[in-house]
């Protein structure tokens, strides 16, 4: 039996988008409370009865999000153009080596907008 578990993380960061027109509002520095949901797919391990310990997910992923919190994302190597899409791909690359079951990264910039990446 395979199942997908998920955990949500939030952090506050500033960014601006360098490749939009000069008059586009996203060209100006602004902030988001990002919400990222990490999905991990795997078998239900016995006797624990879970795919993985949510605490392990936090232990592995937490430091990556701590490194983004209260930062200007554009200053972080690999995030010079910090769209939600590029952030999802960047997070995948940072997290997948330690989380081989990682199956989806969803990045939300606000209540209504975001993207999901499945490593393809
Ligand atoms: Zn933005």
mmCIF file of C-alpha atoms and ligand atoms in Angstrom:
data_model
loop_
_atom_site.group_PDB
_atom_site.id
_atom_site.type_symbol
_atom_site.label_atom_id
_atom_site.label_comp_id
_atom_site.label_asym_id
_atom_site.label_seq_id
_atom_site.Cartn_x
_atom_site.Cartn_y
_atom_site.Cartn_z
ATOM 1 C CA UNK A 1 0.000 0.000 0.000
ATOM 2 C CA UNK A 2 1.394 3.366 -1.045
ATOM 3 C CA UNK A 3 0.339 6.615 0.517
ATOM 4 C CA UNK A 4 1.225 10.270 0.251
ATOM 5 C CA UNK A 5 1.799 12.321 3.378
ATOM 6 C CA UNK A 6 2.370 16.042 3.495
ATOM 7 C CA UNK A 7 3.489 18.774 5.814
ATOM 8 C CA UNK A 8 3.156 22.499 5.438
ATOM 9 C CA UNK A 9 5.865 25.040 6.169
ATOM 10 C CA UNK A 10 5.642 28.826 6.189
ATOM 11 C CA UNK A 11 8.248 31.531 5.996
ATOM 12 C CA UNK A 12 8.324 35.257 5.265
ATOM 13 C CA UNK A 13 10.603 36.502 2.528
ATOM 14 C CA UNK A 14 11.065 39.450 0.221
ATOM 15 C CA UNK A 15 11.646 39.173 -3.493
ATOM 16 C CA UNK A 16 11.404 41.016 -6.772
ATOM 17 C CA UNK A 17 11.240 39.689 -10.291
ATOM 18 C CA UNK A 18 14.003 40.924 -12.604
ATOM 19 C CA UNK A 19 12.490 39.768 -15.900
ATOM 20 C CA UNK A 20 9.090 41.482 -15.790
ATOM 21 C CA UNK A 21 8.505 44.905 -17.413
ATOM 22 C CA UNK A 22 9.756 47.941 -15.502
ATOM 23 C CA UNK A 23 6.205 48.987 -14.631
ATOM 24 C CA UNK A 24 5.073 45.546 -13.442
ATOM 25 C CA UNK A 25 4.326 45.596 -9.718
ATOM 26 C CA UNK A 26 6.422 42.461 -9.133
ATOM 27 C CA UNK A 27 9.492 44.378 -10.307
ATOM 28 C CA UNK A 28 9.425 46.225 -6.973
ATOM 29 C CA UNK A 29 10.688 44.583 -3.801
ATOM 30 C CA UNK A 30 7.783 43.145 -1.858
ATOM 31 C CA UNK A 31 7.141 40.321 0.565
ATOM 32 C CA UNK A 32 5.110 37.164 0.862
ATOM 33 C CA UNK A 33 4.227 34.798 3.637
ATOM 34 C CA UNK A 34 5.093 31.736 1.606
ATOM 35 C CA UNK A 35 3.354 28.473 2.332
ATOM 36 C CA UNK A 36 5.117 25.383 1.047
ATOM 37 C CA UNK A 37 3.601 21.926 1.199
ATOM 38 C CA UNK A 38 5.974 18.984 0.880
ATOM 39 C CA UNK A 39 4.485 15.683 -0.201
ATOM 40 C CA UNK A 40 6.274 12.403 0.454
ATOM 41 C CA UNK A 41 5.082 9.170 -1.131
ATOM 42 C CA UNK A 42 5.976 5.757 0.178
ATOM 43 C CA UNK A 43 4.808 2.533 1.660
ATOM 44 C CA UNK A 44 3.251 2.423 5.102
ATOM 45 C CA UNK A 45 6.051 1.037 7.251
ATOM 46 C CA UNK A 46 5.161 -1.460 9.926
ATOM 47 C CA UNK A 47 4.897 -1.641 12.848
ATOM 48 C CA UNK A 48 5.019 2.173 12.967
ATOM 49 C CA UNK A 49 2.028 2.427 10.633
ATOM 50 C CA UNK A 50 3.278 5.529 8.861
ATOM 51 C CA UNK A 51 5.091 6.576 5.697
ATOM 52 C CA UNK A 52 7.513 8.649 7.745
ATOM 53 C CA UNK A 53 7.636 10.537 10.992
ATOM 54 C CA UNK A 54 6.365 14.101 10.450
ATOM 55 C CA UNK A 55 9.025 15.165 12.934
ATOM 56 C CA UNK A 56 11.715 13.752 10.619
ATOM 57 C CA UNK A 57 10.226 15.722 7.738
ATOM 58 C CA UNK A 58 10.477 18.872 9.823
ATOM 59 C CA UNK A 59 14.020 18.019 10.940
ATOM 60 C CA UNK A 60 15.168 17.551 7.333
ATOM 61 C CA UNK A 61 13.288 20.441 5.705
ATOM 62 C CA UNK A 62 13.198 22.978 8.526
ATOM 63 C CA UNK A 63 16.772 24.197 8.103
ATOM 64 C CA UNK A 64 16.188 24.844 4.391
ATOM 65 C CA UNK A 65 13.189 27.051 5.180
ATOM 66 C CA UNK A 66 15.054 28.746 8.033
ATOM 67 C CA UNK A 67 17.620 29.728 5.415
ATOM 68 C CA UNK A 68 14.914 31.539 3.412
ATOM 69 C CA UNK A 69 13.051 33.199 6.271
ATOM 70 C CA UNK A 70 13.377 36.990 6.497
ATOM 71 C CA UNK A 71 15.732 37.068 3.520
ATOM 72 C CA UNK A 72 15.675 38.711 0.125
ATOM 73 C CA UNK A 73 15.306 35.583 -2.010
ATOM 74 C CA UNK A 74 17.132 37.234 -4.929
ATOM 75 C CA UNK A 75 20.336 37.191 -2.816
ATOM 76 C CA UNK A 76 20.287 33.406 -2.457
ATOM 77 C CA UNK A 77 22.384 31.494 -5.017
ATOM 78 C CA UNK A 78 20.053 29.881 -7.541
ATOM 79 C CA UNK A 79 17.149 32.192 -6.699
ATOM 80 C CA UNK A 80 18.198 35.264 -8.650
ATOM 81 C CA UNK A 81 14.809 35.112 -10.419
ATOM 82 C CA UNK A 82 12.645 33.973 -7.499
ATOM 83 C CA UNK A 83 9.319 33.179 -9.114
ATOM 84 C CA UNK A 84 7.154 30.640 -7.284
ATOM 85 C CA UNK A 85 8.021 28.168 -10.041
ATOM 86 C CA UNK A 86 11.765 28.652 -9.686
ATOM 87 C CA UNK A 87 11.473 28.451 -5.906
ATOM 88 C CA UNK A 88 9.638 25.112 -6.188
ATOM 89 C CA UNK A 89 12.378 23.691 -8.435
ATOM 90 C CA UNK A 90 15.088 25.059 -6.133
ATOM 91 C CA UNK A 91 13.427 23.500 -3.082
ATOM 92 C CA UNK A 92 13.119 20.186 -4.908
ATOM 93 C CA UNK A 93 16.856 20.221 -5.623
ATOM 94 C CA UNK A 94 17.714 21.072 -2.012
ATOM 95 C CA UNK A 95 15.358 18.564 -0.402
ATOM 96 C CA UNK A 96 15.202 15.554 -2.686
ATOM 97 C CA UNK A 97 18.676 14.148 -1.785
ATOM 98 C CA UNK A 98 17.647 13.841 1.877
ATOM 99 C CA UNK A 99 14.019 13.006 1.062
ATOM 100 C CA UNK A 100 14.023 10.341 -1.651
ATOM 101 C CA UNK A 101 10.265 9.913 -1.278
ATOM 102 C CA UNK A 102 9.619 13.584 -2.060
ATOM 103 C CA UNK A 103 6.860 13.550 -4.669
ATOM 104 C CA UNK A 104 5.545 17.114 -4.837
ATOM 105 C CA UNK A 105 6.529 20.607 -3.762
ATOM 106 C CA UNK A 106 3.710 23.167 -3.695
ATOM 107 C CA UNK A 107 4.612 26.830 -3.236
ATOM 108 C CA UNK A 108 1.882 29.341 -2.413
ATOM 109 C CA UNK A 109 2.662 33.056 -2.482
ATOM 110 C CA UNK A 110 -0.733 33.941 -1.025
ATOM 111 C CA UNK A 111 -4.206 32.485 -0.537
ATOM 112 C CA UNK A 112 -4.966 32.273 -4.227
ATOM 113 C CA UNK A 113 -1.753 31.749 -6.204
ATOM 114 C CA UNK A 114 0.966 29.160 -6.343
ATOM 115 C CA UNK A 115 2.440 26.243 -8.215
ATOM 116 C CA UNK A 116 3.261 22.564 -7.787
ATOM 117 C CA UNK A 117 6.344 20.726 -9.010
ATOM 118 C CA UNK A 118 6.784 16.952 -9.184
ATOM 119 C CA UNK A 119 10.358 16.761 -10.395
ATOM 120 C CA UNK A 120 9.640 16.340 -14.091
HETATM 121 ZN ZN1 LIG B 1 5.865 38.337 -5.287
#
